[in-house]
Amino acid sequence: MGKLEKLISIARQKSSSRQKTEIRDIYGKMTMEQLEELADGNPTEERIKEIFASVGGLHILESG
């Protein structure tokens, strides 16, 4: 593997790790009620967007 390929691989790994950390942080900001609603409440798409927007995570839904 060439030096450039190694650098690209490292950059991808770091990016993936940062994204996982960011997602974990967003879920960590949610209340238990919000998490339960997402898991068990069958919320509408609009309600899901409201929940993520309330914790600064709406961009996660839009990028997925």
Short mmCIF file of N, CA, C and O in Angstrom, two decimals:
data_model
loop_
_atom_site.label_atom_id
_atom_site.label_comp_id
_atom_site.label_asym_id
_atom_site.label_seq_id
_atom_site.Cartn_x
_atom_site.Cartn_y
_atom_site.Cartn_z
N MET A 1 0.85 -1.17 0.00
CA MET A 1 0.00 0.00 0.00
C MET A 1 0.89 1.23 0.00
O MET A 1 1.81 1.36 0.80
N GLY A 2 0.62 2.14 -0.89
CA GLY A 2 1.42 3.34 -0.99
C GLY A 2 1.15 4.32 0.14
O GLY A 2 0.18 4.17 0.91
N LYS A 3 2.01 5.30 0.26
CA LYS A 3 1.89 6.29 1.33
C LYS A 3 0.57 7.06 1.25
O LYS A 3 -0.09 7.27 2.27
N LEU A 4 0.15 7.43 0.04
CA LEU A 4 -1.10 8.16 -0.14
C LEU A 4 -2.29 7.30 0.28
O LEU A 4 -3.20 7.76 0.97
N GLU A 5 -2.26 6.04 -0.11
CA GLU A 5 -3.35 5.13 0.26
C GLU A 5 -3.43 4.96 1.77
O GLU A 5 -4.52 4.89 2.34
N LYS A 6 -2.29 4.90 2.44
CA LYS A 6 -2.27 4.79 3.90
C LYS A 6 -2.87 6.04 4.53
O LYS A 6 -3.65 5.94 5.49
N LEU A 7 -2.52 7.20 4.01
CA LEU A 7 -3.06 8.45 4.55
C LEU A 7 -4.58 8.53 4.35
O LEU A 7 -5.30 8.97 5.24
N ILE A 8 -5.04 8.11 3.20
CA ILE A 8 -6.48 8.10 2.92
C ILE A 8 -7.18 7.14 3.88
O ILE A 8 -8.23 7.46 4.44
N SER A 9 -6.60 5.98 4.10
CA SER A 9 -7.18 5.00 5.02
C SER A 9 -7.26 5.56 6.44
O SER A 9 -8.28 5.41 7.12
N ILE A 10 -6.21 6.20 6.89
CA ILE A 10 -6.20 6.80 8.23
C ILE A 10 -7.26 7.89 8.34
O ILE A 10 -7.99 7.98 9.34
N ALA A 11 -7.37 8.72 7.31
CA ALA A 11 -8.37 9.79 7.31
C ALA A 11 -9.78 9.23 7.38
O ALA A 11 -10.63 9.75 8.10
N ARG A 12 -10.05 8.16 6.66
CA ARG A 12 -11.37 7.53 6.69
C ARG A 12 -11.67 6.97 8.07
O ARG A 12 -12.79 7.10 8.57
N GLN A 13 -10.71 6.33 8.70
CA GLN A 13 -10.90 5.78 10.03
C GLN A 13 -11.20 6.88 11.05
O GLN A 13 -12.09 6.73 11.89
N LYS A 14 -10.46 7.98 10.97
CA LYS A 14 -10.69 9.09 11.89
C LYS A 14 -12.06 9.72 11.67
O LYS A 14 -12.76 10.06 12.62
N SER A 15 -12.45 9.85 10.41
CA SER A 15 -13.74 10.42 10.09
C SER A 15 -14.86 9.55 10.64
O SER A 15 -15.82 10.04 11.23
N SER A 16 -14.74 8.26 10.46
CA SER A 16 -15.74 7.32 10.96
C SER A 16 -15.82 7.39 12.48
O SER A 16 -16.90 7.40 13.07
N SER A 17 -14.67 7.46 13.13
CA SER A 17 -14.63 7.53 14.59
C SER A 17 -15.26 8.83 15.08
O SER A 17 -16.03 8.82 16.05
N ARG A 18 -14.98 9.93 14.43
CA ARG A 18 -15.57 11.22 14.82
C ARG A 18 -17.08 11.20 14.66
O ARG A 18 -17.81 11.72 15.49
N GLN A 19 -17.54 10.62 13.56
CA GLN A 19 -18.98 10.57 13.31
C GLN A 19 -19.68 9.72 14.37
O GLN A 19 -20.73 10.10 14.88
N LYS A 20 -19.09 8.60 14.73
CA LYS A 20 -19.67 7.75 15.78
C LYS A 20 -19.72 8.49 17.11
O LYS A 20 -20.71 8.41 17.84
N THR A 21 -18.66 9.23 17.42
CA THR A 21 -18.63 10.00 18.67
C THR A 21 -19.69 11.09 18.65
O THR A 21 -20.38 11.31 19.65
N GLU A 22 -19.84 11.76 17.52
CA GLU A 22 -20.84 12.81 17.40
C GLU A 22 -22.25 12.25 17.58
O GLU A 22 -23.07 12.83 18.30
N ILE A 23 -22.53 11.12 16.97
CA ILE A 23 -23.84 10.50 17.10
C ILE A 23 -24.09 10.09 18.55
O ILE A 23 -25.17 10.30 19.10
N ARG A 24 -23.08 9.52 19.18
CA ARG A 24 -23.19 9.12 20.59
C ARG A 24 -23.48 10.34 21.46
O ARG A 24 -24.32 10.28 22.37
N ASP A 25 -22.82 11.46 21.18
CA ASP A 25 -23.04 12.69 21.94
C ASP A 25 -24.47 13.21 21.76
O ASP A 25 -25.09 13.69 22.71
N ILE A 26 -24.98 13.13 20.55
CA ILE A 26 -26.33 13.60 20.27
C ILE A 26 -27.35 12.77 21.04
O ILE A 26 -28.24 13.30 21.70
N TYR A 27 -27.22 11.45 21.00
CA TYR A 27 -28.13 10.60 21.77
C TYR A 27 -27.97 10.84 23.27
O TYR A 27 -28.93 10.77 24.02
N GLY A 28 -26.75 11.17 23.70
CA GLY A 28 -26.51 11.46 25.10
C GLY A 28 -27.20 12.72 25.59
O GLY A 28 -27.47 12.85 26.79
N LYS A 29 -27.50 13.63 24.71
CA LYS A 29 -28.20 14.87 25.06
C LYS A 29 -29.71 14.67 25.18
O LYS A 29 -30.39 15.52 25.75
N MET A 30 -30.22 13.58 24.64
CA MET A 30 -31.66 13.34 24.67
C MET A 30 -32.10 12.90 26.05
O MET A 30 -31.36 12.25 26.78
N THR A 31 -33.33 13.28 26.39
CA THR A 31 -33.90 12.84 27.66
C THR A 31 -34.33 11.38 27.53
O THR A 31 -34.49 10.85 26.42
N MET A 32 -34.55 10.76 28.67
CA MET A 32 -35.04 9.37 28.65
C MET A 32 -36.38 9.29 27.93
O MET A 32 -36.64 8.34 27.20
N GLU A 33 -37.22 10.30 28.11
CA GLU A 33 -38.52 10.31 27.45
C GLU A 33 -38.37 10.35 25.93
O GLU A 33 -39.09 9.65 25.21
N GLN A 34 -37.43 11.17 25.45
CA GLN A 34 -37.20 11.25 24.01
C GLN A 34 -36.67 9.92 23.47
O GLN A 34 -37.11 9.45 22.42
N LEU A 35 -35.72 9.33 24.19
CA LEU A 35 -35.17 8.04 23.75
C LEU A 35 -36.25 6.96 23.74
O LEU A 35 -36.33 6.16 22.80
N GLU A 36 -37.07 6.93 24.77
CA GLU A 36 -38.16 5.95 24.82
C GLU A 36 -39.16 6.17 23.69
O GLU A 36 -39.64 5.22 23.08
N GLU A 37 -39.45 7.43 23.41
CA GLU A 37 -40.37 7.74 22.31
C GLU A 37 -39.81 7.25 20.98
O GLU A 37 -40.53 6.68 20.16
N LEU A 38 -38.52 7.46 20.76
CA LEU A 38 -37.89 6.99 19.52
C LEU A 38 -37.89 5.46 19.44
O LEU A 38 -38.12 4.89 18.39
N ALA A 39 -37.65 4.82 20.58
CA ALA A 39 -37.54 3.37 20.60
C ALA A 39 -38.90 2.67 20.58
O ALA A 39 -39.07 1.68 19.87
N ASP A 40 -39.85 3.20 21.33
CA ASP A 40 -41.10 2.47 21.53
C ASP A 40 -42.36 3.21 21.08
O ASP A 40 -43.41 2.60 20.98
N GLY A 41 -42.24 4.51 20.86
CA GLY A 41 -43.43 5.32 20.66
C GLY A 41 -43.95 5.41 19.25
O GLY A 41 -44.98 6.00 19.02
N ASN A 42 -43.22 4.88 18.27
CA ASN A 42 -43.62 4.98 16.87
C ASN A 42 -43.91 6.43 16.48
O ASN A 42 -45.00 6.75 16.00
N PRO A 43 -42.94 7.34 16.68
CA PRO A 43 -43.17 8.75 16.38
C PRO A 43 -43.25 9.01 14.87
O PRO A 43 -42.71 8.26 14.07
N THR A 44 -43.92 10.10 14.54
CA THR A 44 -44.00 10.50 13.13
C THR A 44 -42.64 11.02 12.69
O THR A 44 -41.78 11.35 13.52
N GLU A 45 -42.46 11.14 11.41
CA GLU A 45 -41.21 11.68 10.88
C GLU A 45 -40.98 13.10 11.38
O GLU A 45 -39.85 13.47 11.73
N GLU A 46 -42.04 13.88 11.46
CA GLU A 46 -41.94 15.26 11.95
C GLU A 46 -41.49 15.27 13.41
O GLU A 46 -40.66 16.08 13.81
N ARG A 47 -42.03 14.36 14.22
CA ARG A 47 -41.66 14.31 15.64
C ARG A 47 -40.19 13.88 15.79
O ARG A 47 -39.47 14.41 16.65
N ILE A 48 -39.75 12.96 14.98
CA ILE A 48 -38.34 12.54 15.01
C ILE A 48 -37.44 13.74 14.71
O ILE A 48 -36.45 13.98 15.40
N LYS A 49 -37.82 14.53 13.71
CA LYS A 49 -37.04 15.73 13.37
C LYS A 49 -37.04 16.72 14.53
O LYS A 49 -36.02 17.32 14.82
N GLU A 50 -38.18 16.88 15.21
CA GLU A 50 -38.26 17.78 16.36
C GLU A 50 -37.32 17.34 17.47
O GLU A 50 -36.62 18.17 18.07
N ILE A 51 -37.29 16.05 17.74
CA ILE A 51 -36.44 15.52 18.80
C ILE A 51 -34.97 15.78 18.47
O ILE A 51 -34.21 16.29 19.29
N PHE A 52 -34.56 15.43 17.26
CA PHE A 52 -33.16 15.63 16.88
C PHE A 52 -32.80 17.11 16.82
O PHE A 52 -31.71 17.49 17.21
N ALA A 53 -33.71 17.96 16.37
CA ALA A 53 -33.45 19.39 16.33
C ALA A 53 -33.28 19.95 17.74
O ALA A 53 -32.45 20.84 17.96
N SER A 54 -34.00 19.41 18.69
CA SER A 54 -33.94 19.92 20.06
C SER A 54 -32.58 19.66 20.72
O SER A 54 -32.23 20.33 21.69
N VAL A 55 -31.82 18.72 20.20
CA VAL A 55 -30.50 18.41 20.76
C VAL A 55 -29.37 18.75 19.80
O VAL A 55 -28.23 18.33 19.97
N GLY A 56 -29.70 19.51 18.76
CA GLY A 56 -28.68 19.93 17.80
C GLY A 56 -28.21 18.82 16.89
O GLY A 56 -27.07 18.85 16.41
N GLY A 57 -29.07 17.85 16.61
CA GLY A 57 -28.65 16.72 15.80
C GLY A 57 -29.42 16.53 14.51
O GLY A 57 -29.32 15.47 13.89
N LEU A 58 -30.15 17.52 14.09
CA LEU A 58 -30.95 17.39 12.87
C LEU A 58 -30.08 17.08 11.66
O LEU A 58 -30.47 16.31 10.79
N HIS A 59 -28.88 17.61 11.62
CA HIS A 59 -27.99 17.38 10.48
C HIS A 59 -27.64 15.89 10.32
O HIS A 59 -27.35 15.43 9.23
N ILE A 60 -27.71 15.13 11.40
CA ILE A 60 -27.43 13.69 11.32
C ILE A 60 -28.50 13.00 10.48
O ILE A 60 -28.20 12.13 9.67
N LEU A 61 -29.75 13.39 10.65
CA LEU A 61 -30.83 12.81 9.85
C LEU A 61 -30.72 13.21 8.39
O LEU A 61 -30.99 12.41 7.50
N GLU A 62 -30.34 14.45 8.17
CA GLU A 62 -30.26 14.96 6.79
C GLU A 62 -29.09 14.39 6.03
O GLU A 62 -29.12 14.28 4.81
N SER A 63 -28.03 13.98 6.74
CA SER A 63 -26.85 13.44 6.04
C SER A 63 -26.98 11.94 5.81
O SER A 63 -26.20 11.37 5.06
N GLY A 64 -27.90 11.30 6.48
CA GLY A 64 -28.03 9.85 6.37
C GLY A 64 -28.86 9.49 5.23
O GLY A 64 -28.77 8.78 4.35
#
